[in-house]
PDB file of C-alpha atoms and ligand atoms in Angstrom:
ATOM      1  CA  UNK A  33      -4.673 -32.860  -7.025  1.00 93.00           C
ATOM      2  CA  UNK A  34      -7.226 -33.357  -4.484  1.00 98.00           C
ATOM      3  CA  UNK A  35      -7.766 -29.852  -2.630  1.00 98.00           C
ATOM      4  CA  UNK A  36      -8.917 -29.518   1.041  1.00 98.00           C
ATOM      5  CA  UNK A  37     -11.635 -27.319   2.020  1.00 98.00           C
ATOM      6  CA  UNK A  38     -13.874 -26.885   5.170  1.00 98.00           C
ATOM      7  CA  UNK A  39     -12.847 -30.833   6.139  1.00 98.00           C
ATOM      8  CA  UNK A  40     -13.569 -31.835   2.339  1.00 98.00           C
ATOM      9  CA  UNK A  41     -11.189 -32.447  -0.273  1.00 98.00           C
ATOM     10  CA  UNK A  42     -12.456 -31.629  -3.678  1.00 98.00           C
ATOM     11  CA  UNK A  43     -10.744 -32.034  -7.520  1.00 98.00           C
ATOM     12  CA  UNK A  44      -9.045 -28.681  -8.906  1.00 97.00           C
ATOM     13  CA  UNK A  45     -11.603 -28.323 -10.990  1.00 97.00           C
ATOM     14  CA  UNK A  46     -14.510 -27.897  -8.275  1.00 98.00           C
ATOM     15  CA  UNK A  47     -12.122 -26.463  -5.874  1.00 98.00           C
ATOM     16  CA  UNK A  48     -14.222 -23.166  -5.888  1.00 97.00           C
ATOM     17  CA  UNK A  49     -14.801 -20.401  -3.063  1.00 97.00           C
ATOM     18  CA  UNK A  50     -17.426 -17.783  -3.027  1.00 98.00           C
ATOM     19  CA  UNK A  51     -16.875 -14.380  -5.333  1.00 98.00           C
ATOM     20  CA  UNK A  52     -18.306 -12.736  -1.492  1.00 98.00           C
ATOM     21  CA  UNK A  53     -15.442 -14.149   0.076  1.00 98.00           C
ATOM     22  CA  UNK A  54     -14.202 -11.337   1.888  1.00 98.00           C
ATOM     23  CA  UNK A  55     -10.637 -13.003   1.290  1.00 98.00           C
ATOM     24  CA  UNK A  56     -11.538 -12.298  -2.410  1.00 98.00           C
ATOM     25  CA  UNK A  57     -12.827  -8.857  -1.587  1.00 98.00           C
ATOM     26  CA  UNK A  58     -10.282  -7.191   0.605  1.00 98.00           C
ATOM     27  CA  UNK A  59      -7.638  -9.754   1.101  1.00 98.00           C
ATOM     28  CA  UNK A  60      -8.929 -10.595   4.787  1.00 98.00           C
ATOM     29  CA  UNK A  61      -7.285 -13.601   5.802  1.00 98.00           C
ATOM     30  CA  UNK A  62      -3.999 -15.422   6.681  1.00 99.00           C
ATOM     31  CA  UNK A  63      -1.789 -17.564   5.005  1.00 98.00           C
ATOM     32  CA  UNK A  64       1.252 -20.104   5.184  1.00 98.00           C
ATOM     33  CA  UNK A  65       3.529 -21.452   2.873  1.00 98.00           C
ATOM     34  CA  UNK A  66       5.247 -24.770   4.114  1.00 98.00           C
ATOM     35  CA  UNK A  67       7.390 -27.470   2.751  1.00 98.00           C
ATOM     36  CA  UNK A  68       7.404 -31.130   2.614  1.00 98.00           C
ATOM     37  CA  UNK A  69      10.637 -33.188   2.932  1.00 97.00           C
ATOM     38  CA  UNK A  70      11.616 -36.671   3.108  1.00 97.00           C
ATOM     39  CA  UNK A  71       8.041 -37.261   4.042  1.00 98.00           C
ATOM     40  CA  UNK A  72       7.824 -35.110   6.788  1.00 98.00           C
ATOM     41  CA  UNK A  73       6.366 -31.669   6.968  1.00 98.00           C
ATOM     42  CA  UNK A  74       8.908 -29.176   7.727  1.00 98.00           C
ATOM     43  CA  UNK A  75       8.627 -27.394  11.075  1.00 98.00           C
ATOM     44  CA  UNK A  76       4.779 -27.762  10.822  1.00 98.00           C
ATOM     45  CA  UNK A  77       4.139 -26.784  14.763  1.00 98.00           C
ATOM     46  CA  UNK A  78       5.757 -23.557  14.251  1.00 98.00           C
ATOM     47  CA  UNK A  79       3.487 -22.566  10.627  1.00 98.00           C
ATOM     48  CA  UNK A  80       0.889 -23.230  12.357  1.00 98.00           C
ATOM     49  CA  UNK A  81       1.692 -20.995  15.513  1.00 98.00           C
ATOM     50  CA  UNK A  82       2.437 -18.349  13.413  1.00 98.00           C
ATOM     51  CA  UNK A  83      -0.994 -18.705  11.642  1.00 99.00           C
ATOM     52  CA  UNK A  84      -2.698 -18.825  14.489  1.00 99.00           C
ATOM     53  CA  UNK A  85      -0.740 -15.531  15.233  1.00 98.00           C
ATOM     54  CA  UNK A  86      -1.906 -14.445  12.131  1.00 99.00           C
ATOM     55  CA  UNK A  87      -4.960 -14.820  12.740  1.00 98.00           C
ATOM     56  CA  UNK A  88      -5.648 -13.657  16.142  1.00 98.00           C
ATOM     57  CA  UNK A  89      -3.519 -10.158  14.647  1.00 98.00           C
ATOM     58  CA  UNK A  90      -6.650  -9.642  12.462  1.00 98.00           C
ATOM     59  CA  UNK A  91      -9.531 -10.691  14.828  1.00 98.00           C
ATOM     60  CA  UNK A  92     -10.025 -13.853  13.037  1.00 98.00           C
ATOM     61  CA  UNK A  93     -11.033 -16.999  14.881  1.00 98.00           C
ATOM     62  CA  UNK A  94      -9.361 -19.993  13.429  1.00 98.00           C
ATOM     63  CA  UNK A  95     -11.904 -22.745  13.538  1.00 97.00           C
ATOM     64  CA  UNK A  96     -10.264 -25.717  14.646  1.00 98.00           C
ATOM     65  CA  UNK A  97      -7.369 -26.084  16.847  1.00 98.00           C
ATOM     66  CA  UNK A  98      -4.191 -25.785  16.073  1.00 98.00           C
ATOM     67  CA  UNK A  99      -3.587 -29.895  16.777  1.00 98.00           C
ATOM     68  CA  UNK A 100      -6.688 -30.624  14.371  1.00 98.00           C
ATOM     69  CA  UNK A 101      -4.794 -28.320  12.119  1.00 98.00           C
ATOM     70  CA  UNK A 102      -1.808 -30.264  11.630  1.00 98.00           C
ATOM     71  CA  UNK A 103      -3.490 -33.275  11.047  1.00 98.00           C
ATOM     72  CA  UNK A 104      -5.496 -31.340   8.176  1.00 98.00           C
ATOM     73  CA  UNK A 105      -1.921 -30.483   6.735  1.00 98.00           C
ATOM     74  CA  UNK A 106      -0.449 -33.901   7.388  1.00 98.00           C
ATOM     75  CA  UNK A 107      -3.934 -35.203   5.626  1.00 98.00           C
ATOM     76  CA  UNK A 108      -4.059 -33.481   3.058  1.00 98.00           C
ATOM     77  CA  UNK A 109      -0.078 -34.401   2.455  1.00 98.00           C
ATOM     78  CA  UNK A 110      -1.149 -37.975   2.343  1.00 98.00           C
ATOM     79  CA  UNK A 111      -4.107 -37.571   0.444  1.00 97.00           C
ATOM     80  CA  UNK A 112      -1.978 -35.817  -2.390  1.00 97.00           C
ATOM     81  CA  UNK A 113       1.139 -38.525  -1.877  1.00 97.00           C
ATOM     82  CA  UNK A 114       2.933 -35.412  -0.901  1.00 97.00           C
ATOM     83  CA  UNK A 115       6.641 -36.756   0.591  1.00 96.00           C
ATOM     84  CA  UNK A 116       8.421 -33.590  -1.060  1.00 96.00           C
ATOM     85  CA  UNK A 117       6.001 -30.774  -1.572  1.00 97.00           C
ATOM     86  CA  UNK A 118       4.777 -27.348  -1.038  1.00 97.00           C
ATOM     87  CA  UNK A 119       1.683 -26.413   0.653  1.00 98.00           C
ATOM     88  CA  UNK A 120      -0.343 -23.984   0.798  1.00 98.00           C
ATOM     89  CA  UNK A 121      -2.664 -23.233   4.079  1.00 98.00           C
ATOM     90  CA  UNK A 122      -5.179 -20.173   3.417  1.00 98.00           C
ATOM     91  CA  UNK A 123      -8.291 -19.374   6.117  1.00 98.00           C
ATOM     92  CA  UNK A 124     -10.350 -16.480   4.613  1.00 98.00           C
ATOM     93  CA  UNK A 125     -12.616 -14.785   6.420  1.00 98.00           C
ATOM     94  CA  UNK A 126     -15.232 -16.368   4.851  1.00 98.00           C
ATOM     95  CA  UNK A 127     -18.722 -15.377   2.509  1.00 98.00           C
ATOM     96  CA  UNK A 128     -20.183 -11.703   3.782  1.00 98.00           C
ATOM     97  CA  UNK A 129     -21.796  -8.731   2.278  1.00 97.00           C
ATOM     98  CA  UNK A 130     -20.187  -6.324  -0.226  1.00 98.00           C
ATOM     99  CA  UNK A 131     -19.224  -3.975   2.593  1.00 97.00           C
ATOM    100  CA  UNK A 132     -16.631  -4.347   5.116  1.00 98.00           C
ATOM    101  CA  UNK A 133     -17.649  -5.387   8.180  1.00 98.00           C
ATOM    102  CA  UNK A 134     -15.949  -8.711   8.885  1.00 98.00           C
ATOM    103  CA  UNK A 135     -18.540  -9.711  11.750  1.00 97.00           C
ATOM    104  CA  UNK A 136     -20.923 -10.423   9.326  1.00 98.00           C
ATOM    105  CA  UNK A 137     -18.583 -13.320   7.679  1.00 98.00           C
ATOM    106  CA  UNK A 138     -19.896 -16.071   9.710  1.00 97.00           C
ATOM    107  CA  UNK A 139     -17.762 -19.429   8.106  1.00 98.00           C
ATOM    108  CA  UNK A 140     -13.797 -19.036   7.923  1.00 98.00           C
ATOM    109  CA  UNK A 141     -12.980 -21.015   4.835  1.00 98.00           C
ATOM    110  CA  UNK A 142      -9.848 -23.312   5.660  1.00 98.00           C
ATOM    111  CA  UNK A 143      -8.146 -24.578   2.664  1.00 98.00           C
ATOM    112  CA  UNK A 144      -5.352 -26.596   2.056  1.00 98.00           C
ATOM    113  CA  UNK A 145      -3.495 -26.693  -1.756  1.00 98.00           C
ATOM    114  CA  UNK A 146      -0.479 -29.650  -1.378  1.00 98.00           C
ATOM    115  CA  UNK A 147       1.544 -29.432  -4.652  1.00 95.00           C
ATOM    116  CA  UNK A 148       4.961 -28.006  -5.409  1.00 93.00           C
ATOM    117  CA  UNK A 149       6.758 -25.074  -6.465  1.00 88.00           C
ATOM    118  CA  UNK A 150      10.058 -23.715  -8.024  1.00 85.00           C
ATOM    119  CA  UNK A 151      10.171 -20.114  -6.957  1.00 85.00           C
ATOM    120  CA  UNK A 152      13.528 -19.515  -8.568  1.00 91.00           C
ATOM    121  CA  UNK A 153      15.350 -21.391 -11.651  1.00 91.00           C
ATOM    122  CA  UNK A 154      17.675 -24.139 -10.572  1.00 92.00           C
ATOM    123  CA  UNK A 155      20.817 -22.499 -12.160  1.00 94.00           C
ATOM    124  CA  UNK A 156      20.151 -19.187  -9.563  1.00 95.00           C
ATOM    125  CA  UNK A 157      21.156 -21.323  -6.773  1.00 95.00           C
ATOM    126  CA  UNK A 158      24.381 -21.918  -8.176  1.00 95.00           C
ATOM    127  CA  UNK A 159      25.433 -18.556  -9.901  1.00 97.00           C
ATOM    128  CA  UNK A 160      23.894 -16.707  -7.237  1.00 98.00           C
ATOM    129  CA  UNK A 161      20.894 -13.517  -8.004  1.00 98.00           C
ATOM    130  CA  UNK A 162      21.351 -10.132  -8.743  1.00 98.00           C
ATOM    131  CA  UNK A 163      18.416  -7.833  -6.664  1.00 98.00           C
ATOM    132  CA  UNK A 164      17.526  -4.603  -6.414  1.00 98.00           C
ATOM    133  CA  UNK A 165      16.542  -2.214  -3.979  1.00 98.00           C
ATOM    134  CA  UNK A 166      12.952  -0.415  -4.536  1.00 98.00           C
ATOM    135  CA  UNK A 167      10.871   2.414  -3.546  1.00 98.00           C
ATOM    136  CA  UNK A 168       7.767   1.054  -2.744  1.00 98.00           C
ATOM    137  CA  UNK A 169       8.178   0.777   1.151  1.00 98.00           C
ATOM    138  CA  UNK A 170       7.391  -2.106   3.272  1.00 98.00           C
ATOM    139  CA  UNK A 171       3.988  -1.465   5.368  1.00 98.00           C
ATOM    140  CA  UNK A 172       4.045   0.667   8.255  1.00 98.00           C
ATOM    141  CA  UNK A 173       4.275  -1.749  11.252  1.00 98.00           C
ATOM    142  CA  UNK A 174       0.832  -0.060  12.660  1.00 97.00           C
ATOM    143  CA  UNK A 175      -1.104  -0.073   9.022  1.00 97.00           C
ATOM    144  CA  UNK A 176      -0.481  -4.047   8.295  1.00 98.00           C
ATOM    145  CA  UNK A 177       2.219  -5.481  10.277  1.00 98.00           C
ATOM    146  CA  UNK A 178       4.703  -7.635   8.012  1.00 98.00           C
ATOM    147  CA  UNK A 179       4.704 -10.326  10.665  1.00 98.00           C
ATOM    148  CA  UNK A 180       0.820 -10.719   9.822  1.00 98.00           C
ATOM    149  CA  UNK A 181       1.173 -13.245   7.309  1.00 98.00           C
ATOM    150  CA  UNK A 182      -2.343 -12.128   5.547  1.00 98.00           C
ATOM    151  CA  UNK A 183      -3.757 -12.675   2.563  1.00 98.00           C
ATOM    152  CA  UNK A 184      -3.623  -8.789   1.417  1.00 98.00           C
ATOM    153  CA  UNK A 185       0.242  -9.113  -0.538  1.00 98.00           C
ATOM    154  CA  UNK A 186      -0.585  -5.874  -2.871  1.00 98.00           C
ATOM    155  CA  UNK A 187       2.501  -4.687  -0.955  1.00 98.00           C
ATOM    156  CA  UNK A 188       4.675  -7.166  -2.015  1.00 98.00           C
ATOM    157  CA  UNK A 189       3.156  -7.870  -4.897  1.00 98.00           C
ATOM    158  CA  UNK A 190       3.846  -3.735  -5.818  1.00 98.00           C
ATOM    159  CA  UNK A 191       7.883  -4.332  -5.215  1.00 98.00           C
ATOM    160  CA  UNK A 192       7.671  -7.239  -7.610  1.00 98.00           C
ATOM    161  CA  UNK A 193       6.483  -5.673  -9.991  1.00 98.00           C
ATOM    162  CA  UNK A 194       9.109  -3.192  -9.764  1.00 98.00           C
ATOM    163  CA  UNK A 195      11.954  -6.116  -9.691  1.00 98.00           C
ATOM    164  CA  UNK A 196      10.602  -7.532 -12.862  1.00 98.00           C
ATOM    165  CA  UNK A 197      10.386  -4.527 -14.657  1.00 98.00           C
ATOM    166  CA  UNK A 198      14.166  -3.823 -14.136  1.00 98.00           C
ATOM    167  CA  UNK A 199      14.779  -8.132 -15.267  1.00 98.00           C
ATOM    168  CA  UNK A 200      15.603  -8.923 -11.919  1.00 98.00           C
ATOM    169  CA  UNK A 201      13.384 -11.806  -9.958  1.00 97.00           C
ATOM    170  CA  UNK A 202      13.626 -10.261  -6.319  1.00 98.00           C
ATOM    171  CA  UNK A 203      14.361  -7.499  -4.011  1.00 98.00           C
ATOM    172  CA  UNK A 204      14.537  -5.654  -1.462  1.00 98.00           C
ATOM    173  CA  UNK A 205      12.275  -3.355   0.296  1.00 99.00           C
ATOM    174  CA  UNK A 206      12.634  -0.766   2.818  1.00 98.00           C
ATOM    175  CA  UNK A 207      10.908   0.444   6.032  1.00 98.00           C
ATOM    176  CA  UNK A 208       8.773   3.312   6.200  1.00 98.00           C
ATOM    177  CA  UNK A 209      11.918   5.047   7.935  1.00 98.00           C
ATOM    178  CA  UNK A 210      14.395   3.901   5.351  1.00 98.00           C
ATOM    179  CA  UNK A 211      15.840   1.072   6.612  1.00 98.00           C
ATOM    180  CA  UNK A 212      16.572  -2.965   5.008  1.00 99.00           C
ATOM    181  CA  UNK A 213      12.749  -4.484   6.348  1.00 99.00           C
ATOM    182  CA  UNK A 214      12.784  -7.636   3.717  1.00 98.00           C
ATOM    183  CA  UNK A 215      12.560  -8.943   0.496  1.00 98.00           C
ATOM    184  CA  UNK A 216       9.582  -9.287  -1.381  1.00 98.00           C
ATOM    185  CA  UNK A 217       8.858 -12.831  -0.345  1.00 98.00           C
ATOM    186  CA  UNK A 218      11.692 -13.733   1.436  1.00 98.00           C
ATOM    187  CA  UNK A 219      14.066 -12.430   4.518  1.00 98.00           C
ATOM    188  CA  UNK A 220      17.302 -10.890   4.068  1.00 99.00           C
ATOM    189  CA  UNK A 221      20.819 -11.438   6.036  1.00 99.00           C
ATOM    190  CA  UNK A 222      23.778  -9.369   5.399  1.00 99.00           C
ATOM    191  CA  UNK A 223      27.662 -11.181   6.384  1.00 98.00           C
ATOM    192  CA  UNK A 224      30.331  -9.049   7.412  1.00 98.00           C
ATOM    193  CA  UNK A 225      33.378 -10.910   8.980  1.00 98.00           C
ATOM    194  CA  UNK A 226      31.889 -13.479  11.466  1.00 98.00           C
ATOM    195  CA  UNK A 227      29.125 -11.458  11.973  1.00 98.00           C
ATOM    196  CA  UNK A 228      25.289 -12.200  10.542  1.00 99.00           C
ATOM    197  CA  UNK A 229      23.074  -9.475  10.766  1.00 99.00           C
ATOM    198  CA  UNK A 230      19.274  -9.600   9.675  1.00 99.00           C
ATOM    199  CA  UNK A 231      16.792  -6.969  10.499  1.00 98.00           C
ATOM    200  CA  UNK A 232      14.458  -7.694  13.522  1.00 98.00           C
ATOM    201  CA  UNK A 233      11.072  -8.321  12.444  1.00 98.00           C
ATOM    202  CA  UNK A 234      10.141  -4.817  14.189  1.00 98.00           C
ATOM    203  CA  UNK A 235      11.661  -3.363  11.684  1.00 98.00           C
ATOM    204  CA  UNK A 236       8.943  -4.263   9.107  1.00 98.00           C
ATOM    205  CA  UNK A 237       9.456  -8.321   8.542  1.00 98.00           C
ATOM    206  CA  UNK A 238       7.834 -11.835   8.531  1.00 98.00           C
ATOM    207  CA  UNK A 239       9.527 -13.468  11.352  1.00 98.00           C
ATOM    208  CA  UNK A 240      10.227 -16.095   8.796  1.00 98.00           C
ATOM    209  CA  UNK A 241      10.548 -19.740   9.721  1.00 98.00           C
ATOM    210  CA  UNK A 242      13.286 -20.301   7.596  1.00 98.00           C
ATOM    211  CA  UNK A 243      14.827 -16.891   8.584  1.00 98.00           C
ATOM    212  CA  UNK A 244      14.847 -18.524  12.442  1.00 98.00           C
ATOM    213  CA  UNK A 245      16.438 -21.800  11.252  1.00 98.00           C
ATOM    214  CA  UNK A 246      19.541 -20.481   9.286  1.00 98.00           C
ATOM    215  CA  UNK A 247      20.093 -18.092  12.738  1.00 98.00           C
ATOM    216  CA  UNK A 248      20.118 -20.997  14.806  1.00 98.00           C
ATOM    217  CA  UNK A 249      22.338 -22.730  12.294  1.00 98.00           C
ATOM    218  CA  UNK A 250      24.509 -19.928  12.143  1.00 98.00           C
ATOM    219  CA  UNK A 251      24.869 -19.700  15.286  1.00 98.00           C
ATOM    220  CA  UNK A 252      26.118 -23.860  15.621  1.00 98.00           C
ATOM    221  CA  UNK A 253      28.730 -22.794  12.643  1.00 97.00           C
ATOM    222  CA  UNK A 254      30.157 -20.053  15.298  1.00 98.00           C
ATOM    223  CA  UNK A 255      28.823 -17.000  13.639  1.00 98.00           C
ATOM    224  CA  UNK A 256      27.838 -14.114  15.712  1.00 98.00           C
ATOM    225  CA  UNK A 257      23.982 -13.641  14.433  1.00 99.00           C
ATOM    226  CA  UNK A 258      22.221 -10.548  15.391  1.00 98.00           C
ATOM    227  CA  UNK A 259      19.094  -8.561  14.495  1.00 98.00           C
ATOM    228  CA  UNK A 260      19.935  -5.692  13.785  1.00 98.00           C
ATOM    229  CA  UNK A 261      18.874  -2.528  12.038  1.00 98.00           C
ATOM    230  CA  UNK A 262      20.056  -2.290   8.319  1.00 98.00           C
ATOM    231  CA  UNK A 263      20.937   0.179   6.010  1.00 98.00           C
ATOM    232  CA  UNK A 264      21.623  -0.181   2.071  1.00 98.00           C
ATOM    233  CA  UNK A 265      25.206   0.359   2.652  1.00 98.00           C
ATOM    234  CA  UNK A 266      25.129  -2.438   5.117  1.00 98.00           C
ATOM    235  CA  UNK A 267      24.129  -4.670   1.660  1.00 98.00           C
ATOM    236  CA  UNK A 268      26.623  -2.999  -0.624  1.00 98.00           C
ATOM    237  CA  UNK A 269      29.134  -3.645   2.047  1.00 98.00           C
ATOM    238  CA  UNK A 270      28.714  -7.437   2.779  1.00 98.00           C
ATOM    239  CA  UNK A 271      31.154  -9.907   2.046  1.00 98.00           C
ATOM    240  CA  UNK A 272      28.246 -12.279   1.325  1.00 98.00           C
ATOM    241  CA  UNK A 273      24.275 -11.120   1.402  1.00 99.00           C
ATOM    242  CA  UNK A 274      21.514 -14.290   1.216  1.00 98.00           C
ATOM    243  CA  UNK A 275      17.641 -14.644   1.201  1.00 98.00           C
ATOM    244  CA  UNK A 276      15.671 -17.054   3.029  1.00 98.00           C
ATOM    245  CA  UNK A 277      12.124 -18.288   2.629  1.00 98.00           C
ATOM    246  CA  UNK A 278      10.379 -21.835   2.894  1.00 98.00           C
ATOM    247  CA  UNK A 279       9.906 -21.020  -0.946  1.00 96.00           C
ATOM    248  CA  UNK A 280      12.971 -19.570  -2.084  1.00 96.00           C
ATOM    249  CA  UNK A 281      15.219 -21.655   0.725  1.00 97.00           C
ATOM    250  CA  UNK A 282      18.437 -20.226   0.986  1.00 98.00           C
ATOM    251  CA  UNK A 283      19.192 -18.403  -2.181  1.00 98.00           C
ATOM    252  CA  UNK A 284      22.758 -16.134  -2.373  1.00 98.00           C
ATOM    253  CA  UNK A 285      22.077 -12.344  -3.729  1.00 98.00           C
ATOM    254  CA  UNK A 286      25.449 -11.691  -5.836  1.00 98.00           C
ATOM    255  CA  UNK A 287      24.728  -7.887  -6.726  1.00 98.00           C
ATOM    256  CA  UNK A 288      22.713  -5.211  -5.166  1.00 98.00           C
ATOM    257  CA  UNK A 289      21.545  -2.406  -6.789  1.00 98.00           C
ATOM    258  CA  UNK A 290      24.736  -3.015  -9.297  1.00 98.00           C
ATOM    259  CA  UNK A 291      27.062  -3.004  -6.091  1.00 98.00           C
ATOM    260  CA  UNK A 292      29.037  -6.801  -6.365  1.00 98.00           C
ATOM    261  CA  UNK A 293      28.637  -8.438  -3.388  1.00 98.00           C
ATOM    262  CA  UNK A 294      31.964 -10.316  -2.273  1.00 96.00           C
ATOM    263  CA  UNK A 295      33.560 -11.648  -5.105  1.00 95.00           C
ATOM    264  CA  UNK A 296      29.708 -12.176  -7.404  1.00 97.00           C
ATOM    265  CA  UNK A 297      29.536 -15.736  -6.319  1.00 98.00           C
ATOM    266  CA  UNK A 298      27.863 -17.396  -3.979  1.00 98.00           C
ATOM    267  CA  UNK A 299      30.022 -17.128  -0.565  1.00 98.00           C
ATOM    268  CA  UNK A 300      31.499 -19.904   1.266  1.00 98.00           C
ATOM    269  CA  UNK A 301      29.437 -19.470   4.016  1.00 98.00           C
ATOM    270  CA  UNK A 302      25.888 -19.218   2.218  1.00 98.00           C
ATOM    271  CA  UNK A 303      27.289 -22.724   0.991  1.00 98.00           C
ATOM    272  CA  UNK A 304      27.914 -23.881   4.213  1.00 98.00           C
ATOM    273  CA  UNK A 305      24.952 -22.955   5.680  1.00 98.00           C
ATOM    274  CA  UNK A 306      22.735 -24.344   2.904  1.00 97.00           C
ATOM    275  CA  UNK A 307      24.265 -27.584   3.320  1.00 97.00           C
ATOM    276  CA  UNK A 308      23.408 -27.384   6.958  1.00 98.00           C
ATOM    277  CA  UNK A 309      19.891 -26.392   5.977  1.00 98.00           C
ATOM    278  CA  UNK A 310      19.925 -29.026   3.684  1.00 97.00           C
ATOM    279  CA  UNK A 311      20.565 -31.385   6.850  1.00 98.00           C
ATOM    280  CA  UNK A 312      17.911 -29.898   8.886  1.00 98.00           C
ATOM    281  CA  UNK A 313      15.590 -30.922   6.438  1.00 98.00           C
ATOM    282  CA  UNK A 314      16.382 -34.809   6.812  1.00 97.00           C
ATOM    283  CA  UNK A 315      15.527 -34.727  10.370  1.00 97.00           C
ATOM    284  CA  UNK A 316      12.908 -32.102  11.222  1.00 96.00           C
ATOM    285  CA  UNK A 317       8.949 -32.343  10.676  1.00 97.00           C
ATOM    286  CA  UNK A 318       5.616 -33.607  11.854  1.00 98.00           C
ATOM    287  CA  UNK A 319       6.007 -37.649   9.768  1.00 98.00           C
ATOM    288  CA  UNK A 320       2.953 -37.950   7.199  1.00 97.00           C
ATOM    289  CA  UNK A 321       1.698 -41.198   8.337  1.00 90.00           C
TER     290      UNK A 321
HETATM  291  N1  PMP B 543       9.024 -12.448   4.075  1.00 80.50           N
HETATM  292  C1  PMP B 543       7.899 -12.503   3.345  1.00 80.50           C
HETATM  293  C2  PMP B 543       7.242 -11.241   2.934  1.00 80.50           C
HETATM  294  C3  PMP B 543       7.364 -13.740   2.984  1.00 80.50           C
HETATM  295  O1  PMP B 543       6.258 -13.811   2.263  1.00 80.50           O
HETATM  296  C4  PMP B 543       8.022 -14.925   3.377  1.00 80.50           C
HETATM  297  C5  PMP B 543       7.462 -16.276   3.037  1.00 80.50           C
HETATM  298  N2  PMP B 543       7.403 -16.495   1.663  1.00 80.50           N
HETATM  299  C6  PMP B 543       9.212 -14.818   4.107  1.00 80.50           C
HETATM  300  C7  PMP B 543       9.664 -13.549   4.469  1.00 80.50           C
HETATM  301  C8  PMP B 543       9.975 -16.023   4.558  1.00 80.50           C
HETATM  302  O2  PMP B 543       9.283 -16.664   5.619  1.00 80.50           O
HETATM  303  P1  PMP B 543       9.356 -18.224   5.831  1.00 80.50           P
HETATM  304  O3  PMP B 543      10.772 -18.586   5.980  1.00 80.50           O
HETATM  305  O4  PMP B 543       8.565 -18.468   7.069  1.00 80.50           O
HETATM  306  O5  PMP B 543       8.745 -18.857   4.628  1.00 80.50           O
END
């Protein structure tokens, strides 16, 4: 794997940042997490607008624009013979002293990891996953703002922890005022007769990518898709409950908090949708040429 740093692209081996990194230190940067299909990168444009969102959320000047950006990522794709893939786009604030002060981090590191992943077993996507709901509460949308995609993930990282612990591989957190934000790594939707609710991402989530896809898909299949505010019983009342994530895809949650959602499979229309997903991917995405 060749890895792409600062315009360079070095071997894993020597692919090596500073230990003053204040990415390292305090988790100051921004992140995305995109997909490869068919030899195209999956809605690249809107990553990188949401990076540069990212970014700009945290005071952090993104050193290259966002054109020169995608042609890192579709680089970096071709350099890796990436046609089906997962890549990872990270800009840390860059080398600074041991305090905080982020003005004195001079050089953003830009680096670009295209490889693959498998977030969930195979098998998942056809039984469907069990989740839980846990107390450690999404951030506060004034302390870190979910739709800041940063590098600090000790929040989610916190709520995994409490998944695995009860043998479960994802769930679902709260907002600070008790209501569904997200899951862990993914977005949430909740079906109840024709209607799709998801929580708006002012409730406490990423304005996922993916999440914005399956509405618009939805919405072609005649659903009526709304953000709305969530409660648990909202969940433990769905005829069908799903997870989306440019990771995860579109993955059906068959039990929450050991309430059976619909009849513990995978519903009819998660199917249908990720068959329409599934579609989208064929067609959509910056070519790597
Ligand atoms: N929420 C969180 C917390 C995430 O980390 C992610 C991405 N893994 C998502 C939602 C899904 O966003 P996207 O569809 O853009 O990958």
């Amino acid at each position: 794997m060749k890895i792409y740093i600062n315009g360079k692209y070095y071997s894993e081996k020597d692919a090596k940042i500073s230990v003053f990194d204040h990415g390292l230190l305090y988790g100051d940067g921004v992140f995305e997490g995109i997909r490869a299909y068919h030899g195209k990168v999956f809605f690249c444009n809107e990553h990188i607008d949401r990076l540069f969102d990212s970014a700009k959320a945290i005071a952090l000047k993104v050193p290259m624009s966002k054109k020169k950006m995608v042609e890192a990522v579709v680089d970096a794709c071709k350099k890796n013979k990436i046609t089906n893939g997962y890549i990872r786009l990270i800009i840390t604030r860059g080398v600074g002293s041991l305090g905080l002060n982020p003005y004195l981090c001079k050089t953003p590191q830009v680096i670009i990891i295209a490889g693959d992943i498998q977030l969930y077993p195979k098998k998942l996507y056809e039984t469907g996953m069990p989740v839980i709901t846990v107390g450690t509460v999404r951030n506060h949308v004034e302390a870190l703002n979910p739709r800041i995609k940063s590098l600090n993930y000790l929040n989610n990282v916190m709520a995994k922890i409490e998944a695995i612990n009860s043998n479960v591989m994802e769930c679902i957190m709260m907002n600070p005022q008790g209501f569904v934000a997200e899951a862990s790594g993914d977005n949430v939707f909740a079906l109840k007769g024709n209607v799709l609710r998801t929580p708006p991402s002012w409730c406490g989530a990423l304005e996922g990518i993916t999440r914005n896809a399956v509405m618009e898909l939805a919405r072609e299949e005649g659903l009526d898709v709304r953000e709305d505010v969530l409660t648990r019983y909202d969940l433990f009342t769905a005829d069908e409950v799903f997870l989306t994530g440019t990771a995860a895809e579109i993955i059906a949650v068959i039990d929450v908090d050991k309430r059976k959602i619909g009849t513990g499979k995978p519903g009819k229309v998660t199917i249908k949708l990720l068959a329409a997903f599934s579609e989208l991917t064929k067609k959509n995405g910056v070519p790597i040429i």
